[in-house]
Short mmCIF file of C-alpha atoms in Angstrom, two decimals:
data_model
loop_
_atom_site.label_atom_id
_atom_site.label_comp_id
_atom_site.label_asym_id
_atom_site.label_seq_id
_atom_site.Cartn_x
_atom_site.Cartn_y
_atom_site.Cartn_z
CA UNK A 5 9.12 -19.52 -15.19
CA UNK A 6 11.84 -18.84 -17.80
CA UNK A 7 9.16 -18.26 -20.42
CA UNK A 8 7.45 -15.75 -18.08
CA UNK A 9 10.79 -13.98 -17.52
CA UNK A 10 11.38 -13.69 -21.26
CA UNK A 11 7.86 -12.34 -21.77
CA UNK A 12 8.36 -9.63 -19.15
CA UNK A 13 11.83 -8.72 -20.46
CA UNK A 14 10.33 -8.38 -23.94
CA UNK A 15 7.56 -6.09 -22.69
CA UNK A 16 10.01 -3.73 -20.98
CA UNK A 17 12.41 -3.75 -23.96
CA UNK A 18 15.18 -5.80 -22.38
CA UNK A 19 15.14 -8.77 -24.76
CA UNK A 20 17.19 -7.10 -27.48
CA UNK A 21 20.93 -7.90 -27.49
CA UNK A 22 21.69 -4.49 -25.99
CA UNK A 23 18.83 -4.82 -23.51
CA UNK A 24 20.06 -8.22 -22.32
CA UNK A 25 23.56 -6.80 -21.98
CA UNK A 26 22.23 -4.02 -19.72
CA UNK A 27 20.28 -6.56 -17.69
CA UNK A 28 23.13 -9.03 -17.18
CA UNK A 29 25.83 -6.39 -16.62
CA UNK A 30 23.63 -4.66 -14.03
CA UNK A 31 23.26 -7.91 -12.09
CA UNK A 32 27.02 -8.39 -12.26
CA UNK A 33 27.65 -4.84 -11.07
CA UNK A 34 24.97 -4.48 -8.38
CA UNK A 35 23.91 -7.98 -7.34
CA UNK A 36 20.26 -8.84 -6.75
CA UNK A 37 18.96 -5.83 -4.85
CA UNK A 38 16.59 -3.00 -5.67
CA UNK A 39 19.44 -0.81 -6.97
CA UNK A 40 19.46 -3.26 -9.88
CA UNK A 41 16.08 -1.84 -10.96
CA UNK A 42 17.42 1.70 -10.92
CA UNK A 43 20.65 0.78 -12.68
CA UNK A 44 18.75 -0.83 -15.55
CA UNK A 45 16.26 2.07 -15.66
CA UNK A 46 19.11 4.63 -15.78
CA UNK A 47 20.75 2.80 -18.70
CA UNK A 48 17.42 2.46 -20.49
CA UNK A 49 15.70 5.79 -19.84
CA UNK A 50 18.61 8.16 -19.13
CA UNK A 51 17.47 11.78 -19.12
CA UNK A 52 13.76 10.96 -18.83
CA UNK A 53 12.18 12.38 -15.66
CA UNK A 54 12.08 9.73 -12.94
CA UNK A 55 10.94 11.37 -9.72
CA UNK A 56 9.13 14.56 -8.75
CA UNK A 57 8.33 15.80 -5.26
CA UNK A 58 7.66 19.19 -3.70
CA UNK A 59 11.39 20.02 -3.59
CA UNK A 60 13.00 18.70 -6.75
CA UNK A 61 12.74 16.88 -10.07
CA UNK A 62 15.27 14.19 -11.01
CA UNK A 63 15.96 12.27 -14.21
CA UNK A 64 16.80 8.57 -14.11
CA UNK A 65 20.44 9.45 -14.72
CA UNK A 66 20.47 11.95 -11.84
CA UNK A 67 18.57 9.65 -9.46
CA UNK A 68 20.89 6.73 -10.16
CA UNK A 69 24.05 8.83 -9.75
CA UNK A 70 22.81 10.31 -6.46
CA UNK A 71 21.81 6.92 -5.07
CA UNK A 72 25.21 5.47 -5.98
CA UNK A 73 27.00 8.38 -4.33
CA UNK A 74 24.78 8.20 -1.26
CA UNK A 75 25.57 4.50 -0.82
CA UNK A 76 29.28 5.36 -0.79
CA UNK A 77 28.80 8.15 1.74
CA UNK A 78 26.69 5.94 4.03
CA UNK A 79 29.36 3.25 3.85
CA UNK A 80 32.19 5.68 4.53
CA UNK A 81 30.55 7.94 7.14
CA UNK A 82 28.21 5.50 8.89
CA UNK A 83 29.89 2.17 8.13
CA UNK A 84 26.62 0.72 6.81
CA UNK A 85 27.22 -2.81 5.53
CA UNK A 86 25.63 -6.20 4.96
CA UNK A 87 23.57 -7.37 7.91
CA UNK A 88 22.99 -3.87 9.34
CA UNK A 89 19.52 -2.56 10.06
CA UNK A 90 18.51 0.85 8.72
CA UNK A 91 15.11 2.25 9.70
CA UNK A 92 13.12 4.97 7.96
CA UNK A 93 10.58 7.18 9.72
CA UNK A 94 9.64 9.31 6.74
CA UNK A 95 6.84 10.65 4.59
CA UNK A 96 6.96 10.35 0.78
CA UNK A 97 9.84 12.38 -0.67
CA UNK A 98 12.96 12.07 -2.82
CA UNK A 99 15.33 11.63 0.14
CA UNK A 100 13.39 8.57 1.29
CA UNK A 101 13.55 6.97 -2.16
CA UNK A 102 17.25 7.76 -2.56
CA UNK A 103 18.07 6.31 0.86
CA UNK A 104 16.12 3.09 0.25
CA UNK A 105 18.04 2.40 -2.96
CA UNK A 106 21.39 3.33 -1.39
CA UNK A 107 20.90 1.15 1.69
CA UNK A 108 19.80 -1.81 -0.43
CA UNK A 109 22.97 -1.43 -2.52
CA UNK A 110 25.03 -1.84 0.65
CA UNK A 111 23.27 -5.08 1.57
CA UNK A 112 21.69 -3.69 4.75
CA UNK A 113 18.10 -4.47 5.74
CA UNK A 114 15.50 -1.75 5.20
CA UNK A 115 12.91 -1.19 7.95
CA UNK A 116 9.97 0.97 6.87
CA UNK A 117 8.28 2.51 9.92
CA UNK A 118 4.79 3.98 10.01
CA UNK A 119 5.36 7.72 10.38
CA UNK A 120 1.98 8.01 12.11
CA UNK A 121 2.89 5.69 14.98
CA UNK A 122 2.84 6.89 18.58
CA UNK A 123 5.97 7.81 20.50
CA UNK A 124 5.55 4.81 22.80
CA UNK A 125 5.37 2.47 19.80
CA UNK A 126 8.50 4.05 18.35
CA UNK A 127 10.30 3.58 21.66
CA UNK A 128 9.29 -0.06 21.71
CA UNK A 129 10.55 -0.60 18.16
CA UNK A 130 13.98 0.92 18.70
CA UNK A 131 14.46 -1.16 21.84
CA UNK A 132 13.43 -4.37 20.05
CA UNK A 133 15.23 -4.04 16.73
CA UNK A 134 18.60 -2.40 17.54
CA UNK A 135 18.83 -0.31 14.38
CA UNK A 136 22.30 0.71 13.17
CA UNK A 137 21.00 3.89 11.53
CA UNK A 138 17.71 5.75 11.62
CA UNK A 139 16.64 8.22 8.91
CA UNK A 140 13.78 10.49 9.96
CA UNK A 141 11.86 13.64 9.03
CA UNK A 142 12.56 16.83 10.98
CA UNK A 143 8.91 17.15 12.01
CA UNK A 144 9.36 13.90 13.95
CA UNK A 145 12.39 15.17 15.85
CA UNK A 146 10.50 14.90 19.16
CA UNK A 147 10.38 11.13 18.66
CA UNK A 148 14.18 11.01 18.62
CA UNK A 149 14.64 13.40 21.54
CA UNK A 150 12.26 11.45 23.78
CA UNK A 151 13.36 7.93 22.80
CA UNK A 152 15.99 5.54 24.19
CA UNK A 153 17.60 5.32 20.73
CA UNK A 154 21.29 6.24 20.95
CA UNK A 155 22.89 4.96 17.73
CA UNK A 156 23.51 6.80 14.47
CA UNK A 157 20.67 8.91 13.09
CA UNK A 158 20.26 11.47 10.35
CA UNK A 159 17.51 13.75 9.07
CA UNK A 160 15.99 13.16 5.66
CA UNK A 161 15.97 16.90 4.78
CA UNK A 162 17.41 20.02 6.36
CA UNK A 163 19.03 23.25 5.19
CA UNK A 164 21.98 23.18 7.61
CA UNK A 165 21.91 20.13 9.90
CA UNK A 166 23.28 16.73 8.84
CA UNK A 167 20.68 15.30 6.46
CA UNK A 168 20.44 12.97 3.47
CA UNK A 169 20.17 15.90 1.04
CA UNK A 170 23.38 17.41 2.47
CA UNK A 171 25.28 14.10 2.33
CA UNK A 172 25.04 14.28 -1.45
CA UNK A 173 27.48 17.24 -1.34
CA UNK A 174 30.09 15.12 0.48
CA UNK A 175 33.28 14.33 -1.43
CA UNK A 176 33.97 10.60 -1.75
CA UNK A 177 37.24 8.90 -2.62
CA UNK A 178 37.53 8.29 -6.37
CA UNK A 179 38.82 4.77 -5.90
CA UNK A 180 36.04 3.72 -3.50
CA UNK A 181 34.15 0.66 -4.68
CA UNK A 182 31.21 -1.25 -3.27
CA UNK A 183 31.12 -5.00 -3.79
CA UNK A 184 27.92 -6.34 -5.29
CA UNK A 185 25.42 -7.55 -2.74
CA UNK A 186 22.28 -9.68 -2.72
CA UNK A 187 21.61 -9.76 1.02
CA UNK A 188 19.33 -6.73 1.53
CA UNK A 189 15.76 -7.36 2.69
CA UNK A 190 12.75 -5.08 3.09
CA UNK A 191 10.99 -5.37 6.45
CA UNK A 192 7.50 -3.97 6.96
CA UNK A 193 6.24 -3.57 10.51
CA UNK A 194 2.51 -4.32 10.49
CA UNK A 195 -0.42 -3.54 12.83
CA UNK A 196 -0.96 0.06 11.77
CA UNK A 197 -0.74 2.67 14.50
CA UNK A 198 -1.78 0.59 17.50
CA UNK A 199 -0.75 -2.68 19.04
CA UNK A 200 2.51 -4.63 18.93
CA UNK A 201 4.16 -4.58 15.51
CA UNK A 202 5.02 -7.75 13.62
CA UNK A 203 7.95 -8.07 11.23
CA UNK A 204 7.13 -8.95 7.63
CA UNK A 205 10.26 -9.69 5.62
CA UNK A 206 10.46 -9.58 1.81
CA UNK A 207 13.58 -10.55 -0.13
CA UNK A 208 13.99 -8.85 -3.53
CA UNK A 209 13.93 -11.54 -6.24
CA UNK A 210 13.48 -11.21 -9.99
CA UNK A 211 11.86 -14.61 -10.47
CA UNK A 212 9.62 -14.51 -7.39
CA UNK A 213 8.00 -11.21 -8.36
CA UNK A 214 7.46 -11.99 -12.05
CA UNK A 215 3.80 -12.94 -11.67
CA UNK A 216 2.56 -9.87 -9.75
CA UNK A 217 4.66 -7.57 -11.94
CA UNK A 218 3.41 -9.19 -15.15
CA UNK A 219 -0.17 -8.98 -13.86
CA UNK A 220 0.16 -5.26 -13.18
CA UNK A 221 1.46 -4.80 -16.72
CA UNK A 222 -1.43 -6.72 -18.25
CA UNK A 223 -4.50 -6.00 -16.12
CA UNK A 224 -3.68 -2.36 -15.35
CA UNK A 225 -2.09 -1.70 -18.77
CA UNK A 226 0.84 0.02 -17.05
CA UNK A 227 3.02 0.00 -20.16
CA UNK A 228 0.72 2.50 -21.87
CA UNK A 229 1.03 5.24 -19.23
CA UNK A 230 3.71 7.91 -18.87
CA UNK A 231 3.06 9.54 -15.50
CA UNK A 232 2.09 8.02 -12.16
CA UNK A 233 1.26 9.62 -8.83
CA UNK A 234 1.86 7.54 -5.69
CA UNK A 235 -0.52 9.10 -3.17
CA UNK A 236 -0.30 6.17 -0.75
CA UNK A 237 2.53 5.99 1.85
CA UNK A 238 5.73 4.39 0.58
CA UNK A 239 6.26 2.89 4.04
CA UNK A 240 3.24 0.68 3.36
CA UNK A 241 3.78 -2.48 1.31
CA UNK A 242 1.35 -1.30 -1.35
CA UNK A 243 3.16 2.01 -1.85
CA UNK A 244 6.68 0.67 -2.14
CA UNK A 245 5.68 -2.19 -4.45
CA UNK A 246 4.09 0.24 -6.89
CA UNK A 247 7.13 2.54 -6.66
CA UNK A 248 9.47 -0.27 -7.70
CA UNK A 249 7.14 -1.28 -10.53
CA UNK A 250 7.02 2.25 -11.93
CA UNK A 251 10.82 2.66 -11.66
CA UNK A 252 11.32 -0.60 -13.57
CA UNK A 253 9.02 0.72 -16.32
CA UNK A 254 10.73 4.10 -16.59
CA UNK A 255 7.69 6.13 -15.63
CA UNK A 256 7.64 9.67 -14.29
CA UNK A 257 6.69 9.19 -10.64
CA UNK A 258 5.10 12.02 -8.65
CA UNK A 259 5.16 11.83 -4.84
CA UNK A 260 4.22 14.22 -2.05
CA UNK A 261 4.95 14.21 1.67
CA UNK A 262 1.30 14.33 2.69
CA UNK A 263 -2.08 13.83 1.05
CA UNK A 264 -4.34 16.81 0.65
CA UNK A 265 -7.24 16.59 -1.78
CA UNK A 266 -6.78 20.09 -3.21
CA UNK A 267 -3.04 19.60 -3.69
CA UNK A 268 -3.55 16.11 -5.14
CA UNK A 269 -5.98 17.45 -7.73
CA UNK A 270 -3.49 20.18 -8.64
CA UNK A 271 -0.66 17.66 -9.09
CA UNK A 272 -2.82 15.46 -11.31
CA UNK A 273 -3.76 18.43 -13.48
CA UNK A 274 -0.25 19.95 -13.69
CA UNK A 275 1.54 16.66 -14.45
CA UNK A 276 -1.23 15.17 -16.58
CA UNK A 277 -1.19 12.11 -14.32
CA UNK A 278 -2.64 8.97 -15.90
CA UNK A 279 -2.35 6.44 -13.08
CA UNK A 280 -2.65 7.01 -9.34
CA UNK A 281 -2.40 4.75 -6.30
CA UNK A 282 -4.92 5.57 -3.60
CA UNK A 283 -6.95 4.28 -0.72
CA UNK A 284 -10.73 4.72 -1.19
CA UNK A 285 -10.93 7.73 1.15
CA UNK A 286 -8.55 9.62 -1.14
CA UNK A 287 -10.76 9.01 -4.19
CA UNK A 288 -13.79 10.19 -2.28
CA UNK A 289 -12.09 13.43 -1.20
CA UNK A 290 -10.72 14.19 -4.66
CA UNK A 291 -14.10 13.67 -6.30
CA UNK A 292 -15.59 16.14 -3.82
CA UNK A 293 -12.84 18.65 -4.62
CA UNK A 294 -12.58 18.71 -8.44
CA UNK A 295 -13.78 16.09 -10.89
CA UNK A 296 -12.43 18.19 -13.76
CA UNK A 297 -8.87 17.92 -12.47
CA UNK A 298 -9.13 14.12 -12.53
CA UNK A 299 -10.03 13.79 -16.21
CA UNK A 300 -6.50 12.72 -17.23
CA UNK A 301 -6.72 9.60 -15.02
CA UNK A 302 -7.15 6.33 -16.90
CA UNK A 303 -6.17 4.05 -14.02
CA UNK A 304 -7.10 4.57 -10.37
CA UNK A 305 -5.48 1.72 -8.43
CA UNK A 306 -7.29 1.47 -5.11
CA UNK A 307 -6.00 -0.70 -2.29
CA UNK A 308 -5.35 -0.86 1.44
CA UNK A 309 -9.00 -0.60 2.51
CA UNK A 310 -12.43 -1.81 1.41
CA UNK A 311 -14.00 -0.11 -1.59
CA UNK A 312 -17.63 0.70 -0.99
CA UNK A 313 -20.11 0.09 -3.84
CA UNK A 314 -21.43 3.66 -3.84
CA UNK A 315 -17.93 4.98 -4.54
CA UNK A 316 -17.45 2.45 -7.34
CA UNK A 317 -20.63 3.69 -8.99
CA UNK A 318 -19.66 7.34 -8.50
CA UNK A 319 -16.23 6.90 -10.11
CA UNK A 320 -17.77 5.06 -13.07
CA UNK A 321 -20.39 7.75 -13.54
CA UNK A 322 -18.00 10.71 -13.31
CA UNK A 323 -14.73 9.36 -14.74
CA UNK A 324 -15.61 6.22 -16.70
CA UNK A 325 -14.05 2.75 -16.50
CA UNK A 326 -10.87 3.72 -14.67
CA UNK A 327 -11.16 2.11 -11.22
CA UNK A 328 -9.20 -1.00 -10.21
CA UNK A 329 -9.48 -2.71 -6.83
CA UNK A 330 -6.26 -4.35 -5.59
CA UNK A 331 -6.31 -6.82 -2.74
CA UNK A 332 -3.18 -7.79 -0.88
CA UNK A 333 -1.64 -7.92 2.56
CA UNK A 334 1.71 -6.85 3.98
CA UNK A 335 2.52 -10.52 4.56
CA UNK A 336 1.33 -11.97 1.23
CA UNK A 337 1.74 -9.05 -1.16
CA UNK A 338 -0.60 -8.51 -4.14
CA UNK A 339 -2.98 -11.42 -4.75
CA UNK A 340 -6.31 -10.37 -6.26
CA UNK A 341 -7.30 -7.64 -8.72
CA UNK A 342 -10.71 -6.40 -9.85
CA UNK A 343 -10.66 -4.56 -13.18
CA UNK A 344 -13.36 -2.04 -14.18
CA UNK A 345 -15.06 -4.88 -16.06
CA UNK A 346 -15.00 -7.05 -12.92
CA UNK A 347 -16.56 -4.19 -10.95
CA UNK A 348 -19.37 -4.11 -13.51
CA UNK A 349 -19.98 -7.77 -12.73
CA UNK A 350 -20.31 -6.73 -9.08
CA UNK A 351 -19.46 -3.49 -7.31
CA UNK A 352 -18.73 -5.62 -4.21
CA UNK A 353 -16.07 -7.95 -5.66
CA UNK A 354 -12.34 -7.74 -5.06
CA UNK A 355 -11.85 -9.63 -8.33
CA UNK A 356 -9.95 -12.78 -9.28
CA UNK A 357 -6.61 -14.09 -8.10
CA UNK A 358 -3.51 -13.34 -10.13
CA UNK A 359 -1.37 -16.06 -11.66
CA UNK A 360 0.86 -17.81 -9.16
CA UNK A 361 -1.51 -17.33 -6.21
CA UNK A 362 -3.19 -20.19 -4.39
CA UNK A 363 -6.16 -19.29 -2.19
CA UNK A 364 -8.16 -21.54 0.07
CA UNK A 365 -11.07 -20.47 2.22
CA UNK A 366 -11.08 -22.16 5.60
CA UNK A 367 -13.72 -22.43 8.31
CA UNK A 368 -13.13 -24.47 11.46
CA UNK A 369 -9.87 -25.81 9.96
CA UNK A 370 -11.64 -27.17 6.87
CA UNK A 371 -11.59 -25.76 3.34
CA UNK A 372 -15.10 -24.73 2.31
CA UNK A 373 -16.86 -24.84 -1.06
CA UNK A 374 -17.80 -21.90 -3.27
CA UNK A 375 -20.33 -19.56 -1.69
CA UNK A 376 -19.34 -20.45 1.88
CA UNK A 377 -17.63 -17.91 4.12
CA UNK A 378 -14.28 -18.58 5.70
CA UNK A 379 -10.85 -17.08 6.28
CA UNK A 380 -8.58 -16.46 3.28
CA UNK A 381 -5.40 -18.55 3.32
CA UNK A 382 -2.88 -17.51 0.67
CA UNK A 383 0.28 -19.07 -0.73
CA UNK A 384 2.61 -17.56 -3.34
CA UNK A 385 6.31 -17.11 -4.07
CA UNK A 386 6.47 -13.41 -3.21
CA UNK A 387 5.01 -13.52 0.31
CA UNK A 388 7.00 -12.80 3.46
CA UNK A 389 10.02 -15.01 4.05
CA UNK A 390 10.00 -15.14 7.85
CA UNK A 391 6.81 -17.14 8.28
CA UNK A 392 6.63 -20.67 9.65
CA UNK A 393 4.14 -21.95 7.06
CA UNK A 394 3.90 -21.36 3.29
CA UNK A 395 0.18 -20.68 3.83
CA UNK A 396 -0.50 -17.23 5.23
CA UNK A 397 -3.63 -16.66 7.30
CA UNK A 398 -4.79 -13.21 6.23
CA UNK A 399 -7.34 -12.56 8.97
CA UNK A 400 -9.82 -11.61 6.22
CA UNK A 401 -13.16 -13.36 5.90
CA UNK A 402 -14.85 -13.86 2.57
CA UNK A 403 -16.00 -16.26 -0.11
CA UNK A 404 -15.58 -17.18 -3.76
CA UNK A 405 -18.62 -17.38 -6.02
CA UNK A 406 -19.26 -19.97 -8.74
CA UNK A 407 -17.64 -17.73 -11.36
CA UNK A 408 -14.36 -17.45 -9.49
CA UNK A 409 -14.86 -13.94 -8.09
CA UNK A 410 -13.81 -13.22 -4.51
CA UNK A 411 -15.77 -11.15 -1.98
CA UNK A 412 -14.75 -9.80 1.43
CA UNK A 413 -16.95 -10.14 4.51
CA UNK A 414 -14.69 -8.31 6.97
CA UNK A 415 -11.97 -9.31 9.40
CA UNK A 416 -12.07 -12.36 11.65
CA UNK A 417 -12.25 -10.09 14.70
CA UNK A 418 -15.12 -8.13 13.11
CA UNK A 419 -17.48 -11.11 13.01
CA UNK A 420 -20.34 -10.88 15.49
CA UNK A 421 -22.03 -13.93 17.03
CA UNK A 422 -25.57 -13.05 18.08
CA UNK A 423 -27.67 -15.80 19.65
CA UNK A 424 -25.45 -18.34 17.90
CA UNK A 425 -25.75 -16.71 14.47
CA UNK A 426 -22.67 -15.39 12.66
CA UNK A 427 -23.18 -11.81 11.47
CA UNK A 428 -20.77 -9.94 9.22
CA UNK A 429 -21.00 -6.16 9.77
CA UNK A 430 -19.80 -5.46 6.22
CA UNK A 431 -23.05 -6.94 4.87
CA UNK A 432 -25.06 -4.36 6.78
CA UNK A 433 -22.61 -1.57 5.88
CA UNK A 434 -22.98 -2.33 2.18
CA UNK A 435 -26.75 -2.00 2.46
CA UNK A 436 -26.68 1.20 4.52
CA UNK A 437 -24.17 2.93 2.22
CA UNK A 438 -26.78 2.88 -0.54
CA UNK A 439 -29.16 5.06 1.48
CA UNK A 440 -29.31 8.39 -0.41
CA UNK A 441 -28.72 10.45 2.75
CA UNK A 442 -25.75 8.45 4.08
CA UNK A 443 -22.18 9.60 3.36
CA UNK A 444 -20.28 6.96 5.35
CA UNK A 445 -21.04 4.10 7.73
CA UNK A 446 -19.37 1.68 10.14
CA UNK A 447 -21.00 -1.22 11.96
CA UNK A 448 -19.49 -2.97 14.96
CA UNK A 449 -20.47 -5.63 17.48
CA UNK A 450 -21.32 -4.71 21.07
CA UNK A 451 -21.99 -6.86 24.12
CA UNK A 452 -25.59 -7.81 24.83
CA UNK A 453 -26.87 -9.65 27.91
CA UNK A 454 -29.60 -11.49 26.02
CA UNK A 455 -27.92 -12.36 22.71
CA UNK A 456 -24.22 -12.23 23.59
CA UNK A 457 -23.58 -9.61 20.91
CA UNK A 458 -25.63 -7.28 18.74
CA UNK A 459 -24.84 -4.66 16.12
CA UNK A 460 -24.28 -0.95 16.56
CA UNK A 461 -24.19 1.35 13.53
CA UNK A 462 -22.33 4.65 13.25
CA UNK A 463 -23.78 6.83 10.51
CA UNK A 464 -22.22 9.90 8.90
CA UNK A 465 -25.09 11.69 7.11
CA UNK A 466 -24.50 13.58 3.88
CA UNK A 467 -24.07 17.33 4.22
CA UNK A 468 -27.31 19.21 4.80
CA UNK A 469 -29.29 16.01 5.23
CA UNK A 470 -31.03 14.84 8.40
CA UNK A 471 -31.69 11.27 9.43
CA UNK A 472 -33.69 9.72 12.28
CA UNK A 473 -33.16 6.33 13.89
CA UNK A 474 -36.73 5.12 13.51
CA UNK A 475 -36.96 6.12 9.84
CA UNK A 476 -33.60 4.52 9.07
CA UNK A 477 -34.58 1.25 10.80
CA UNK A 478 -37.83 1.23 8.80
CA UNK A 479 -35.82 1.72 5.59
CA UNK A 480 -33.38 -1.03 6.56
CA UNK A 481 -35.89 -3.63 7.83
CA UNK A 482 -36.99 -5.03 4.42
CA UNK A 483 -33.39 -5.07 3.16
CA UNK A 484 -31.68 -7.22 5.80
CA UNK A 485 -32.49 -10.19 8.00
CA UNK A 486 -34.03 -9.52 11.39
CA UNK A 487 -30.86 -10.55 13.22
CA UNK A 488 -28.87 -8.02 11.12
CA UNK A 489 -30.84 -5.00 12.33
CA UNK A 490 -28.63 -2.78 14.53
CA UNK A 491 -29.77 -2.50 18.13
CA UNK A 492 -28.39 1.01 18.26
CA UNK A 493 -27.64 3.75 15.71
CA UNK A 494 -25.39 6.72 16.40
CA UNK A 495 -25.09 9.70 14.06
CA UNK A 496 -21.62 11.26 13.83
CA UNK A 497 -20.18 14.30 12.10
CA UNK A 498 -17.11 12.36 10.87
CA UNK A 499 -16.05 8.72 11.16
CA UNK A 500 -12.47 8.18 12.41
CA UNK A 501 -9.91 6.92 9.90
CA UNK A 502 -6.40 5.54 10.34
CA UNK A 503 -3.43 7.10 8.56
CA UNK A 504 -3.76 4.38 5.91
CA UNK A 505 -7.35 5.30 5.10
CA UNK A 506 -9.21 2.53 6.94
CA UNK A 507 -12.12 3.22 9.25
CA UNK A 508 -10.69 2.97 12.77
CA UNK A 509 -13.27 0.79 14.45
CA UNK A 510 -11.15 0.59 17.60
CA UNK A 511 -12.12 4.18 18.28
CA UNK A 512 -15.82 3.39 18.02
CA UNK A 513 -17.72 1.90 20.91
#
């Protein structure tokens, strides 16, 4: 592990005598929290641009100074301290990033809330978690007004009302000091926009995160890029992990409070963005908008949802070998990566595990051999720290082939049992998506009196194309097994997606 640490420090220019001094003195000053990353970055990159959003542009020196001041103001005005809980209900913007660093510096726990959640879910969360402070966007003010939350709260941005951006103009005592702290944790609340949320706790640790960080450096060649655009939500584990990685590397990071394909293409063109984090739906929309604006991209890091083979082929054809497929979960973090070369091996693969990850595939409580389908169980040092077992059940079904490549077959609750036969809807989806007239597809299981369950397909045809059930079944029949043929096919104008870019099968029926 020490060798790995030295290798990473060397790659990010911290192994020189001066670099080591910055590293060690930052730990002494800050403690082990995410402000440590920013403190080192500020000393290393100084006036280089760190963060850009729709409102402002900050250098590493400016970002660090503002985060330090904000931590003092939050301590003085809101008494935020070790053990407190601070929640964020925010889109991607500078105020969110500043507040996360400042709160971590104070040793308080950071709760990242899905800004797309319902009001009833928000009410449930504030009653369960007893937050000491809540930072929220003005557009979500109705959530606060209609909730039982009664403790301290503050807007992220506002011209006149109390807000994070206005706190930065507060005068703080010159002799105020903050003791170093290593107690802050990052808590993600999973389950998307429906259902009861589950806490997933991650403790910042230099040694624990060496392997995923080193893998991102090597497989995605992150050291060679200058500008990154985080299009995915920071409140999601994927978004915040990439943010911290880019800050540690001294990159210029572009963020925006909402994704819009036209605006995203403009940002990529104006900032000459080289690497972008996306969910597959974002890639699809940007390709439809302007391929020319995407020509500067040399790394498209896709995660958070399945990557369909047709999209893989389209990206390769229009932009070259730039697409990477990242597989991880909120609980287990990043675990598997498919490089462009891996996607040439198979457009369906999610790649190979990264160093430090153990994966076993389990069916009926027994580990299965290569080629057999089961649930992914994952163990690593950077997974959530509030679990009862070191092995995390992901809920994802899949298999590993004889060459060590992993493939997804859907979620455990997606599997359909028809007349005693296990059917994985993703297998049928991956066949249907290759039909030349199909834009998007989702397959679900439905109840059936005779077989227990059968398949139902929802088809989004390509623009200006017409499809008919009988013709589509005839096309599909020689390509799948008889038991995989959908009993029903429904044509839709647009499939429903969640805020995180996954097809929302709960809304299909």
